RNA sequence: GGCGGGAUAGCUCAGCUGGCUAGAGCACGGGAAUCAUAAUCCUGGGGUCGGGGGUUCAAGUCCCUCUCCCGCUACCA
């Protein structure tokens, strides 16, 4: 708890993951990105709620369970646990984990449904289309091909038949203009910008009403008053974001994290599901006369060694194996650092090894080690004294580095606002490089003989810089940052951003106190690939 | 086909409303230093800024055109 922990509410969510999926690096990516955001905002004094969970309904789950000869709920229980385990493996700081088969969620969905119905936004009609039993999917007329006997075939080659079933509809078309107006008024609703443009032109191109119930299967949330129907995926899945806030109770967390004025909710999603989050979801909410989230950010996909990840190739990577191989902090860092958030990127051994060694080990890890071990050997193992000086060259050099440290937080905040994680880390490493350059230029090992006071000042300045870096990098590499702060003897309650919220003046009120005894330094970011480092990869 | 976004040093990319000799990181060459995780620092290489044309005193930066690449073009989680 820092003294400034009252900057307001912040709500961040991952998508709920489909229980039929095996957790892979894509899931890890979204979840880590959300976690970094949650940690950053907490450290910055916000009241944060961070939600993740699993999506458990649908025909595929029912079928998978039937194939195994177990109840769908049993399958969900087992598979949902995989995602909980993943969160644990990744050091995720989520405040809640929602499952769509939970009672609270079923209640919330039904309440939302009734509200839509009361507002005249649900109508009963017929859903008709070409259905391929083998694929369990409907296809458009245009997607179909003709078989050798003139019969219609799905793109997969499966035969299709014309199927009509009773279905409830949501009049999405009616919301087209209001959605466009909303986008116009909230240009930051969707990130990155390219996705905003996509959604905008999609909506502008004309919307069709959507089917929101099914009768072909029963593994879903029953439609109130007509249990023959279950709600169809998106109305079920999207509602999770407000279920977790206690909806239909609109006081409490709903009021706090889902307000009409100054919305605070941010949905992180993969680019495959932006339409549901940026078109359907706002339309549902508007129709229900509920507030909207603040922003939806769609990230890209990872390829692996240049190859697309796919079930058929079987090259999806198990995040747990990555954590074991590279270390958790290293994996988190790499995923956030390697590509601009929103772009696609490639996960390769060479790339992650390069990042770990050149940035974490050589630049940052070595900076800390060279300074701390120098102090341990030459500074009595205590935080040195920053001596005043009248030498202009010294003043400028010191002030420059301290000034850069003081500016870092604001720069990072700006980037976090737009989820440009790579820029946050770039800003941090600019300071790391500046600090390394400062060590070389000031050369404390030479000052040891010629000017011990100056040596102390230089070391103090470096420690204070490292303190800033360690505090601000916590969201990305939590456990290494913790070790580093331990080595700087920073009390555990003085590690929030409040303590690097610096004034314009040279001296920060929370700067390191001279004379404090420091523990024996040990490396926090070992090089990857060094035989010596093999034991310490967890950093 | 339509709409949108790209094509800049070996690699990954920055370059807002046009303006000094086009930048960063990584990789590579040279030098310095030796506190440190054989880490660090300095420095260099000179890339037709996809091709062509145009506007302008001045264009990666605006206009036209050509080539190539990517995304979206719905009810699939």
Coordinates of C-alpha atoms (C1' of nucleotides) in Angstrom, one line a residue:
Chain A
X1 CA 0.0 0.0 0.0
X2 CA 1.6 3.2 -1.1
X3 CA 0.5 6.6 0.1
X4 CA -1.0 7.5 -3.3
X5 CA -3.1 4.4 -4.0
X6 CA -6.2 6.3 -4.9
X7 CA -5.9 7.3 -8.5
X8 CA -9.1 5.6 -9.4
X9 CA -10.3 2.3 -10.8
X10 CA -8.8 0.2 -13.5
X11 CA -10.3 -3.0 -15.0
X12 CA -8.3 -5.2 -17.3
X13 CA -9.5 -8.5 -18.8
X14 CA -8.2 -11.3 -21.0
X15 CA -10.6 -13.2 -23.2
X16 CA -12.0 -16.2 -21.6
X17 CA -10.2 -19.1 -23.1
X18 CA -12.1 -22.0 -24.7
X19 CA -11.7 -25.0 -22.5
X20 CA -11.3 -27.3 -25.5
X21 CA -8.0 -25.6 -26.4
X22 CA -4.7 -26.6 -25.0
X23 CA -2.9 -23.6 -23.5
X24 CA -0.2 -22.4 -25.9
X25 CA 2.0 -19.4 -26.2
X26 CA -0.8 -17.3 -27.6
X27 CA -2.8 -17.7 -24.4
X28 CA 0.3 -16.9 -22.4
X29 CA 0.9 -13.8 -24.5
X30 CA -2.5 -12.2 -23.9
X31 CA -2.4 -13.2 -20.2
X32 CA 1.0 -11.8 -19.6
X33 CA 0.2 -8.6 -21.4
X34 CA -2.8 -8.1 -19.2
X35 CA -0.8 -9.0 -16.2
X36 CA 1.9 -6.4 -17.0
X37 CA -0.8 -3.8 -17.3
X38 CA -2.5 -4.8 -14.0
X39 CA 0.8 -4.8 -12.2
X40 CA 1.8 -1.4 -13.7
X41 CA -1.4 0.2 -12.7
X42 CA -1.3 -1.2 -9.2
X43 CA 2.2 0.1 -8.7
X44 CA 1.0 3.4 -10.0
X45 CA -1.7 3.6 -7.3
X46 CA -4.8 2.5 -9.1
X47 CA -7.4 0.2 -7.7
X48 CA -7.1 -2.6 -10.2
X49 CA -9.3 -5.6 -11.0
X50 CA -7.7 -8.1 -13.4
X51 CA -9.9 -10.9 -14.8
X52 CA -9.2 -14.0 -16.7
X53 CA -11.1 -17.2 -17.1
X54 CA -12.5 -19.9 -19.3
X55 CA -15.3 -20.2 -21.8
X56 CA -17.0 -23.5 -21.3
X57 CA -20.2 -23.8 -23.3
X58 CA -21.0 -24.9 -26.9
X59 CA -21.5 -27.9 -29.0
X60 CA -17.8 -28.7 -29.3
X61 CA -17.4 -29.1 -25.6
X62 CA -20.5 -31.2 -25.4
X63 CA -19.2 -33.4 -28.2
X64 CA -15.7 -33.7 -26.7
X65 CA -17.2 -34.8 -23.4
X66 CA -19.5 -37.3 -25.1
X67 CA -16.5 -38.7 -27.0
X68 CA -14.8 -39.3 -23.7
X69 CA -17.9 -40.6 -22.1
X70 CA -18.0 -38.0 -19.4
X71 CA -20.3 -35.2 -18.4
X72 CA -19.5 -31.9 -20.0
X73 CA -19.1 -30.3 -16.6
X74 CA -16.4 -32.8 -15.7
X75 CA -14.6 -32.0 -18.9
X76 CA -14.8 -28.3 -18.2
X77 CA -13.6 -28.8 -14.7
X78 CA -10.5 -30.6 -15.8
X79 CA -9.7 -28.4 -18.8
X80 CA -10.4 -25.1 -17.0
X81 CA -7.8 -26.1 -14.5
X82 CA -5.2 -26.2 -17.2
X83 CA -5.7 -22.4 -17.7
X84 CA -5.6 -21.8 -13.9
X85 CA -2.3 -23.7 -13.8
X86 CA -1.0 -21.7 -16.7
X87 CA -1.8 -18.5 -14.9
X88 CA 0.1 -19.8 -11.9
X89 CA 3.1 -20.9 -14.0
X90 CA 3.2 -17.4 -15.6
X91 CA 3.1 -15.6 -12.3
X92 CA -0.2 -14.0 -13.2
X93 CA -1.7 -11.6 -10.6
X94 CA -5.4 -12.0 -11.6
X95 CA -7.9 -11.0 -9.0
X96 CA -10.6 -13.3 -10.3
X97 CA -10.9 -16.3 -12.5
X98 CA -14.3 -16.7 -14.1
X99 CA -15.9 -19.8 -15.6
X100 CA -18.9 -19.5 -17.8
X101 CA -20.5 -22.6 -16.2
X102 CA -20.6 -20.9 -12.8
X103 CA -23.9 -20.0 -11.3
X104 CA -23.0 -16.3 -11.1
X105 CA -22.5 -16.2 -14.8
X106 CA -25.6 -18.0 -15.7
X107 CA -27.5 -15.6 -13.6
X108 CA -25.8 -12.6 -15.2
X109 CA -26.5 -13.9 -18.7
X110 CA -30.1 -14.4 -18.0
X111 CA -30.5 -11.0 -16.4
X112 CA -28.8 -9.4 -19.4
X113 CA -31.0 -11.4 -21.8
X114 CA -34.2 -10.3 -20.0
X115 CA -33.1 -6.7 -20.0
X116 CA -32.5 -6.9 -23.8
X117 CA -35.8 -8.6 -24.2
X118 CA -37.6 -5.9 -22.1
X119 CA -36.0 -3.3 -24.3
X120 CA -37.3 -4.9 -27.4
X121 CA -33.9 -6.0 -28.6
X122 CA -34.6 -9.7 -28.9
X123 CA -36.9 -11.2 -31.4
X124 CA -37.8 -14.8 -32.3
X125 CA -37.2 -15.9 -35.8
X126 CA -35.7 -18.6 -38.0
X127 CA -32.1 -19.3 -38.5
X128 CA -31.6 -20.9 -41.8
X129 CA -28.5 -21.9 -43.7
X130 CA -26.3 -24.5 -45.3
X131 CA -25.1 -26.7 -42.5
X132 CA -22.3 -29.3 -42.6
X133 CA -22.8 -31.9 -40.0
X134 CA -19.3 -33.1 -40.3
X135 CA -17.9 -29.6 -39.6
X136 CA -20.6 -28.6 -37.2
X137 CA -20.8 -25.3 -39.0
X138 CA -22.9 -23.2 -41.2
X139 CA -21.7 -21.9 -44.5
X140 CA -22.6 -19.1 -46.8
X141 CA -24.0 -19.8 -50.2
X142 CA -20.9 -18.2 -51.7
X143 CA -18.5 -20.4 -49.8
X144 CA -19.9 -23.6 -51.2
X145 CA -18.5 -25.6 -54.1
X146 CA -20.1 -28.2 -56.3
X147 CA -19.2 -31.8 -56.0
X148 CA -18.9 -34.3 -58.8
X149 CA -22.6 -35.1 -58.7
X150 CA -23.6 -31.5 -58.5
X151 CA -24.2 -31.6 -54.8
X152 CA -23.2 -28.7 -52.6
X153 CA -20.1 -29.1 -50.6
X154 CA -18.5 -27.0 -47.8
X155 CA -15.0 -25.6 -48.3
X156 CA -13.8 -28.6 -46.3
X157 CA -15.4 -30.9 -48.7
X158 CA -18.1 -32.0 -46.3
X159 CA -21.6 -32.3 -47.7
X160 CA -24.1 -29.6 -46.5
X161 CA -27.8 -29.6 -46.1
X162 CA -30.3 -26.8 -45.8
X163 CA -31.3 -26.5 -42.1
X164 CA -33.8 -24.2 -40.5
X165 CA -34.2 -23.8 -36.8
X166 CA -36.0 -21.5 -34.6
X167 CA -33.7 -18.9 -33.2
X168 CA -33.7 -15.6 -31.3
X169 CA -32.2 -12.7 -33.0
X170 CA -30.5 -9.5 -32.0
X171 CA -31.2 -6.6 -34.3
X172 CA -27.6 -5.6 -34.8
X173 CA -28.5 -3.6 -37.9
X174 CA -30.4 -1.1 -35.9
X175 CA -27.3 -0.2 -34.0
X176 CA -25.1 0.6 -37.0
X177 CA -25.4 4.4 -36.9
X178 CA -25.1 4.6 -33.1
X179 CA -21.9 2.4 -33.3
X180 CA -20.4 4.6 -35.9
X181 CA -21.2 7.7 -33.9
X182 CA -19.6 6.0 -30.9
X183 CA -16.4 5.3 -32.8
X184 CA -16.3 8.8 -34.1
X185 CA -16.6 10.1 -30.6
X186 CA -14.2 7.6 -29.1
X187 CA -11.3 7.2 -31.6
X188 CA -9.3 5.4 -28.9
X189 CA -11.9 2.7 -28.3
X190 CA -10.0 0.3 -30.5
X191 CA -6.3 -0.2 -30.7
X192 CA -4.2 -0.4 -32.6
X193 CA -5.4 2.2 -35.1
X194 CA -5.4 -0.3 -38.0
X195 CA -8.0 -2.4 -36.2
X196 CA -10.1 0.7 -35.5
X197 CA -10.1 1.3 -39.3
X198 CA -11.1 -2.2 -40.0
X199 CA -14.0 -2.3 -37.6
X200 CA -15.1 1.1 -38.7
X201 CA -15.3 0.1 -42.4
X202 CA -16.9 -3.2 -41.5
X203 CA -19.7 -1.5 -39.6
X204 CA -20.0 1.2 -42.3
X205 CA -20.4 -1.6 -44.9
X206 CA -23.6 -2.6 -43.3
X207 CA -24.6 -4.9 -40.5
X208 CA -26.9 -7.9 -40.3
X209 CA -28.9 -9.1 -37.4
X210 CA -27.3 -11.9 -35.6
X211 CA -28.7 -15.2 -34.2
X212 CA -28.2 -15.4 -30.5
X213 CA -29.7 -18.8 -29.5
X214 CA -29.5 -22.4 -30.6
X215 CA -31.8 -25.4 -30.2
X216 CA -29.4 -27.9 -31.7
X217 CA -27.6 -28.5 -28.5
X218 CA -28.2 -27.9 -24.8
X219 CA -24.7 -27.2 -23.3
X220 CA -25.2 -23.6 -22.7
X221 CA -27.1 -21.0 -20.7
X222 CA -30.8 -21.6 -21.0
X223 CA -32.8 -18.8 -22.5
X224 CA -35.1 -17.5 -19.8
X225 CA -38.7 -18.6 -20.4
X226 CA -37.8 -20.8 -23.3
X227 CA -35.3 -23.5 -22.1
X228 CA -35.5 -25.2 -25.4
X229 CA -33.0 -22.6 -26.5
X230 CA -29.5 -22.0 -25.1
X231 CA -27.7 -18.7 -25.6
X232 CA -25.3 -18.7 -28.5
X233 CA -21.7 -18.2 -27.8
X234 CA -21.1 -14.5 -27.9
X235 CA -23.8 -13.2 -25.7
X236 CA -22.8 -15.9 -23.2
X237 CA -19.0 -15.3 -23.5
X238 CA -19.0 -11.5 -23.6
X239 CA -21.2 -11.2 -20.6
X240 CA -18.4 -12.7 -18.4
X241 CA -16.8 -9.2 -18.2
X242 CA -19.7 -7.9 -16.2
X243 CA -20.5 -11.1 -14.4
X244 CA -17.2 -10.8 -12.6
X245 CA -18.3 -7.4 -11.4
X246 CA -21.4 -8.7 -9.8
X247 CA -23.9 -8.0 -12.5
X248 CA -26.9 -7.8 -12.3
X249 CA -26.1 -6.1 -9.1
X250 CA -25.2 -2.7 -10.4
X251 CA -23.8 -1.2 -7.3
X252 CA -20.5 -2.3 -5.9
X253 CA -17.9 -3.4 -8.4
X254 CA -20.2 -2.7 -11.4
X255 CA -20.4 0.9 -10.3
X256 CA -16.7 1.1 -9.7
X257 CA -15.2 -0.7 -12.6
X258 CA -18.0 -0.3 -15.2
X259 CA -19.1 3.3 -14.8
X260 CA -21.0 5.3 -17.4
X261 CA -18.7 8.3 -17.0
X262 CA -15.0 7.9 -17.5
X263 CA -15.0 4.2 -18.3
X264 CA -12.0 2.3 -17.0
X265 CA -12.4 -1.2 -18.5
X266 CA -9.8 -2.4 -21.0
X267 CA -10.3 -5.7 -22.9
X268 CA -7.2 -7.3 -24.3
X269 CA -8.0 -9.7 -27.1
X270 CA -6.5 -11.5 -30.0
X271 CA -7.1 -10.0 -33.4
X272 CA -9.5 -12.9 -34.3
X273 CA -12.2 -11.7 -31.9
X274 CA -12.2 -8.0 -32.2
X275 CA -15.5 -7.9 -34.1
X276 CA -17.2 -9.5 -31.2
X277 CA -15.7 -7.1 -28.7
X278 CA -15.9 -3.9 -30.8
X279 CA -19.2 -4.4 -32.6
X280 CA -21.4 -7.0 -30.9
X281 CA -20.5 -6.2 -27.3
X282 CA -21.0 -2.4 -27.5
X283 CA -24.2 -3.0 -29.3
X284 CA -25.5 -5.4 -26.7
X285 CA -24.5 -3.0 -24.0
X286 CA -26.2 0.0 -25.7
X287 CA -29.3 -2.1 -26.2
X288 CA -29.3 -3.0 -22.6
X289 CA -28.7 0.6 -21.6
X290 CA -25.5 -0.3 -19.9
X291 CA -22.2 1.6 -20.0
X292 CA -19.4 0.6 -22.4
X293 CA -15.8 -0.3 -21.8
X294 CA -13.1 2.2 -22.4
X295 CA -11.0 0.4 -24.9
X296 CA -10.4 -2.9 -26.7
X297 CA -6.9 -3.7 -27.8
X298 CA -6.2 -6.5 -30.3
X299 CA -2.8 -8.0 -30.4
X300 CA -1.2 -10.1 -33.1
X301 CA -0.1 -13.7 -33.5
X302 CA 3.2 -15.4 -32.9
X303 CA 4.8 -17.7 -35.5
X304 CA 7.4 -20.2 -34.3
X305 CA 10.7 -20.2 -36.1
X306 CA 8.9 -18.6 -39.0
X307 CA 6.1 -21.1 -39.1
X308 CA 2.5 -20.6 -38.4
X309 CA 1.4 -22.3 -35.2
X310 CA -1.4 -24.8 -35.9
X311 CA -2.9 -27.9 -34.6
X312 CA -2.2 -29.8 -37.8
X313 CA 1.5 -28.9 -37.7
X314 CA 1.5 -29.7 -34.0
X315 CA 4.0 -27.0 -33.4
X316 CA 2.1 -25.1 -30.8
X317 CA 4.5 -24.4 -27.9
X318 CA 3.6 -25.2 -24.4
X319 CA 4.3 -22.1 -22.3
X320 CA 5.3 -24.2 -19.4
X321 CA 8.2 -25.7 -21.4
X322 CA 9.3 -22.1 -22.3
X323 CA 9.3 -21.1 -18.7
X324 CA 11.4 -24.1 -17.8
X325 CA 13.8 -23.5 -20.7
X326 CA 14.3 -19.7 -20.5
X327 CA 12.9 -18.6 -17.2
X328 CA 9.7 -16.9 -16.4
X329 CA 10.9 -13.3 -16.3
X330 CA 12.9 -13.9 -19.5
X331 CA 9.8 -15.2 -21.3
X332 CA 7.6 -12.4 -20.1
X333 CA 10.3 -9.9 -21.1
X334 CA 10.8 -11.4 -24.5
X335 CA 7.1 -11.5 -25.4
X336 CA 6.6 -7.9 -24.4
X337 CA 9.8 -6.6 -25.8
X338 CA 10.3 -8.3 -29.1
X339 CA 7.5 -6.9 -31.2
X340 CA 5.3 -3.8 -31.2
X341 CA 2.1 -4.9 -29.4
X342 CA -0.5 -5.3 -32.0
X343 CA 1.8 -6.7 -34.6
X344 CA 2.5 -10.3 -35.5
X345 CA 5.9 -11.6 -34.5
X346 CA 8.2 -14.6 -34.6
X347 CA 9.2 -16.7 -31.7
X348 CA 12.6 -18.1 -32.3
X349 CA 15.4 -19.5 -30.2
X350 CA 17.8 -17.0 -31.7
X351 CA 15.5 -14.1 -31.0
X352 CA 14.8 -14.9 -27.4
X353 CA 18.4 -15.9 -26.7
X354 CA 19.5 -12.6 -28.2
X355 CA 17.1 -10.5 -26.1
X356 CA 18.0 -12.3 -22.9
X357 CA 21.7 -12.0 -23.4
X358 CA 22.1 -8.6 -25.0
X359 CA 19.5 -6.8 -22.9
X360 CA 18.7 -8.6 -19.7
X361 CA 22.1 -10.1 -19.0
X362 CA 24.7 -7.8 -20.7
X363 CA 23.0 -4.5 -20.4
X364 CA 20.9 -4.5 -17.2
X365 CA 22.1 -7.6 -15.3
X366 CA 25.7 -6.6 -15.8
X367 CA 25.1 -3.0 -14.9
X368 CA 23.7 -4.0 -11.6
X369 CA 26.4 -6.5 -11.0
X370 CA 29.3 -4.2 -11.8
X371 CA 28.0 -1.5 -9.6
X372 CA 26.9 -3.6 -6.7
X373 CA 30.0 -5.8 -6.6
X374 CA 32.2 -2.7 -6.8
X375 CA 30.5 -1.3 -3.8
X376 CA 30.7 -4.6 -2.0
X377 CA 34.5 -4.6 -2.6
X378 CA 35.3 -0.9 -2.4
X379 CA 32.5 0.8 -0.7
X380 CA 32.2 -1.2 2.5
X381 CA 29.0 -2.8 1.3
X382 CA 27.0 0.2 2.2
X383 CA 25.1 2.7 0.2
X384 CA 27.7 5.4 -0.5
X385 CA 27.4 9.1 0.2
X386 CA 26.5 11.6 -2.5
X387 CA 29.0 14.4 -1.9
X388 CA 28.3 17.9 -3.0
X389 CA 30.6 19.3 -5.6
X390 CA 31.2 22.5 -7.4
X391 CA 32.8 20.9 -10.4
X392 CA 30.5 21.8 -13.3
X393 CA 31.5 18.7 -15.4
X394 CA 30.6 16.4 -12.6
X395 CA 27.4 18.3 -11.8
X396 CA 26.2 18.0 -15.4
X397 CA 27.1 14.3 -15.7
X398 CA 25.3 13.4 -12.5
X399 CA 22.3 15.6 -13.1
X400 CA 21.9 14.3 -16.5
X401 CA 21.6 10.7 -15.4
X402 CA 19.4 11.5 -12.4
X403 CA 17.2 13.6 -14.6
X404 CA 16.8 10.7 -17.1
X405 CA 15.8 8.5 -14.2
X406 CA 13.3 11.0 -13.0
X407 CA 11.7 11.3 -16.4
X408 CA 11.4 7.6 -16.9
X409 CA 8.2 7.0 -15.1
X410 CA 6.3 9.6 -17.1
X411 CA 7.6 8.2 -20.4
X412 CA 6.5 4.7 -19.4
X413 CA 3.1 5.9 -18.3
X414 CA 2.5 7.5 -21.7
X415 CA 3.4 4.3 -23.5
X416 CA 1.4 2.1 -21.1
X417 CA -1.6 4.2 -21.9
X418 CA -1.5 3.0 -25.5
X419 CA -0.3 -0.5 -24.6
X420 CA 3.0 0.0 -26.4
X421 CA 4.9 -2.3 -24.2
X422 CA 7.9 -2.4 -26.5
X423 CA 8.3 1.4 -26.1
X424 CA 8.1 1.1 -22.3
X425 CA 11.0 -1.3 -22.3
X426 CA 12.9 0.7 -24.9
X427 CA 12.7 3.7 -22.6
X428 CA 14.0 1.6 -19.7
X429 CA 16.9 0.3 -21.8
X430 CA 17.8 3.8 -23.0
X431 CA 18.4 4.6 -19.4
X432 CA 20.3 1.3 -18.8
X433 CA 22.6 2.2 -21.7
X434 CA 23.1 5.7 -20.4
X435 CA 24.0 4.3 -17.0
X436 CA 26.5 1.9 -18.5
X437 CA 28.1 4.8 -20.4
X438 CA 28.2 6.8 -17.2
X439 CA 30.1 4.1 -15.4
X440 CA 32.7 4.0 -18.1
X441 CA 33.1 7.7 -18.3
X442 CA 33.3 8.3 -14.6
X443 CA 35.4 5.2 -14.0
X444 CA 35.0 4.7 -10.3
X445 CA 37.9 2.3 -10.3
X446 CA 40.2 5.1 -11.2
X447 CA 38.5 7.5 -8.7
X448 CA 39.1 5.0 -6.0
X449 CA 42.7 6.3 -5.8
X450 CA 42.4 9.8 -7.0
X451 CA 39.1 11.1 -5.5
X452 CA 37.3 8.8 -3.1
X453 CA 34.5 11.3 -2.5
X454 CA 33.8 11.5 -6.2
X455 CA 33.8 7.7 -6.4
X456 CA 31.1 7.6 -3.8
X457 CA 29.0 10.1 -5.5
X458 CA 29.3 8.2 -8.8
X459 CA 28.3 5.0 -7.1
X460 CA 25.4 6.6 -5.3
X461 CA 24.1 8.1 -8.6
X462 CA 24.3 4.7 -10.2
X463 CA 22.5 3.0 -7.4
X464 CA 19.7 5.5 -7.5
X465 CA 19.4 5.0 -11.2
X466 CA 19.2 1.3 -10.8
X467 CA 16.6 1.8 -8.1
X468 CA 14.4 3.6 -10.6
X469 CA 15.0 0.9 -13.2
X470 CA 14.2 -1.9 -10.9
X471 CA 11.0 -0.4 -9.6
X472 CA 9.7 0.4 -13.0
X473 CA 10.6 -3.0 -14.6
X474 CA 8.7 -4.9 -11.9
X475 CA 5.6 -5.5 -14.0
X476 CA 7.7 -7.1 -16.7
X477 CA 10.1 -9.1 -14.7
X478 CA 8.6 -9.3 -11.2
X479 CA 10.9 -11.8 -9.6
X480 CA 14.2 -10.5 -10.9
X481 CA 13.1 -6.9 -10.1
X482 CA 12.3 -8.1 -6.6
X483 CA 15.8 -9.6 -6.1
X484 CA 17.4 -6.5 -7.5
X485 CA 15.4 -4.3 -5.1
X486 CA 16.4 -6.6 -2.3
X487 CA 20.0 -6.0 -3.2
X488 CA 19.5 -2.3 -3.1
X489 CA 18.0 -2.7 0.4
X490 CA 14.8 -1.0 -0.8
X491 CA 12.1 -1.8 1.8
X492 CA 9.3 -3.9 0.3
X493 CA 6.7 -1.2 1.0
X494 CA 8.8 1.4 -0.9
X495 CA 8.6 -0.3 -4.3
X496 CA 5.6 1.4 -5.8
X497 CA 5.8 4.2 -8.3
X498 CA 5.1 6.7 -5.6
X499 CA 8.7 6.2 -4.5
X500 CA 10.0 7.2 -7.9
X501 CA 7.5 10.0 -8.4
X502 CA 10.2 12.6 -8.5
X503 CA 10.2 16.3 -8.1
X504 CA 11.8 18.6 -10.6
X505 CA 14.6 19.2 -8.1
X506 CA 17.7 17.1 -8.1
X507 CA 17.0 15.3 -4.9
X508 CA 14.1 12.9 -4.6
X509 CA 12.4 12.6 -1.2
X510 CA 12.6 8.8 -1.5
X511 CA 16.1 8.4 -2.8
X512 CA 18.5 5.9 -1.4
X513 CA 19.8 6.6 2.0
X514 CA 23.5 6.6 2.4
X515 CA 25.0 4.3 5.0
X516 CA 22.4 1.5 4.6
X517 CA 24.0 -1.9 4.5
X518 CA 23.6 -3.8 1.3
X519 CA 23.4 -7.6 1.0
X520 CA 26.0 -9.5 -1.0
X521 CA 25.2 -9.0 -4.6
X522 CA 24.4 -11.9 -6.9
X523 CA 23.5 -11.8 -10.6
X524 CA 19.8 -11.4 -11.3
X525 CA 19.8 -12.1 -15.1
X526 CA 22.1 -14.9 -16.1
X527 CA 23.2 -15.3 -19.7
X528 CA 21.3 -17.8 -21.6
X529 CA 23.4 -20.6 -23.0
X530 CA 26.2 -20.4 -20.6
X531 CA 26.9 -23.7 -18.9
X532 CA 27.6 -21.8 -15.7
X533 CA 24.2 -20.2 -15.8
X534 CA 22.2 -23.4 -16.4
X535 CA 21.4 -23.7 -12.7
X536 CA 20.1 -20.2 -12.4
X537 CA 17.9 -19.8 -15.4
X538 CA 14.9 -19.0 -13.2
X539 CA 16.5 -15.8 -12.2
Chain B
rG1 C1' -13.1 -7.1 -56.9
rG2 C1' -13.9 -3.2 -52.8
rC3 C1' -11.8 -0.8 -48.4
rG4 C1' -7.4 -0.1 -45.3
rG5 C1' -2.1 -0.6 -44.2
rG6 C1' 2.8 -1.4 -45.8
rA7 C1' 7.6 -1.5 -49.1
rU8 C1' 13.8 2.9 -45.4
rA9 C1' 21.3 0.2 -43.6
rG10 C1' 22.7 -7.5 -43.4
rC11 C1' 18.3 -8.2 -39.7
rU12 C1' 14.0 -5.8 -36.9
rC13 C1' 12.2 -1.2 -37.3
rA14 C1' 11.8 5.0 -36.0
rG15 C1' 11.1 8.9 -39.0
rC16 C1' 4.3 14.2 -36.6
rU17 C1' 1.7 18.9 -39.9
rG18 C1' 7.8 18.5 -46.5
rG19 C1' 13.7 21.8 -44.7
rC20 C1' 20.7 21.4 -41.9
rU21 C1' 25.5 15.9 -44.2
rA22 C1' 18.5 9.9 -43.5
rG23 C1' 18.3 7.6 -37.6
rA24 C1' 17.9 3.5 -33.4
rG25 C1' 18.7 -1.5 -31.6
rC26 C1' 20.9 -6.1 -33.0
rA27 C1' 24.8 -8.2 -36.1
rC28 C1' 29.7 -6.8 -38.3
rG29 C1' 34.9 -4.0 -38.5
rG30 C1' 38.3 -0.9 -35.6
rG31 C1' 39.8 1.4 -31.0
rA32 C1' 39.5 2.2 -25.5
rA33 C1' 39.0 0.4 -20.8
rU34 C1' 39.4 -3.6 -17.1
rC35 C1' 34.7 -2.3 -12.0
rA36 C1' 31.5 -6.4 -14.0
rU37 C1' 27.6 -12.1 -16.0
rA38 C1' 34.5 -12.7 -21.8
rA39 C1' 30.0 -8.1 -19.8
rU40 C1' 31.0 -2.3 -21.0
rC41 C1' 32.2 2.3 -23.6
rC42 C1' 33.7 5.0 -28.2
rU43 C1' 33.8 4.7 -33.4
rG44 C1' 33.0 3.1 -38.5
rG45 C1' 30.6 1.1 -42.3
rG46 C1' 28.1 5.3 -46.5
rG47 C1' 21.3 2.4 -47.4
rU48 C1' 19.0 4.7 -55.8
rC49 C1' 14.5 5.8 -48.4
rG50 C1' 10.2 -0.6 -53.9
rG51 C1' 10.1 1.5 -59.7
rG52 C1' 8.7 5.7 -62.8
rG53 C1' 6.7 10.7 -63.3
rG54 C1' 5.0 15.3 -61.0
rU55 C1' 4.3 19.7 -57.4
rU56 C1' 7.9 22.8 -54.7
rC57 C1' 13.4 27.1 -53.4
rA58 C1' 13.3 22.2 -50.9
rA59 C1' 10.2 15.3 -50.7
rG60 C1' 11.2 8.7 -47.3
rU61 C1' 7.8 13.0 -45.8
rC62 C1' 2.6 15.7 -50.7
rC63 C1' 0.1 14.2 -55.8
rC64 C1' -0.3 10.5 -60.0
rU65 C1' 1.1 5.8 -61.7
rC66 C1' 3.3 0.8 -61.7
rU67 C1' 5.1 -3.7 -59.0
rC68 C1' 5.1 -6.6 -54.7
rC69 C1' 3.4 -7.8 -49.6
rC70 C1' -0.2 -7.8 -45.5
rG71 C1' -5.1 -7.1 -43.0
rC72 C1' -10.6 -6.8 -43.4
rU73 C1' -14.7 -8.1 -46.6
rA74 C1' -19.4 -11.2 -40.6
rC75 C1' -23.0 -14.6 -37.6
rC76 C1' -16.2 -19.8 -36.8
rA77 C1' -14.5 -20.8 -31.2

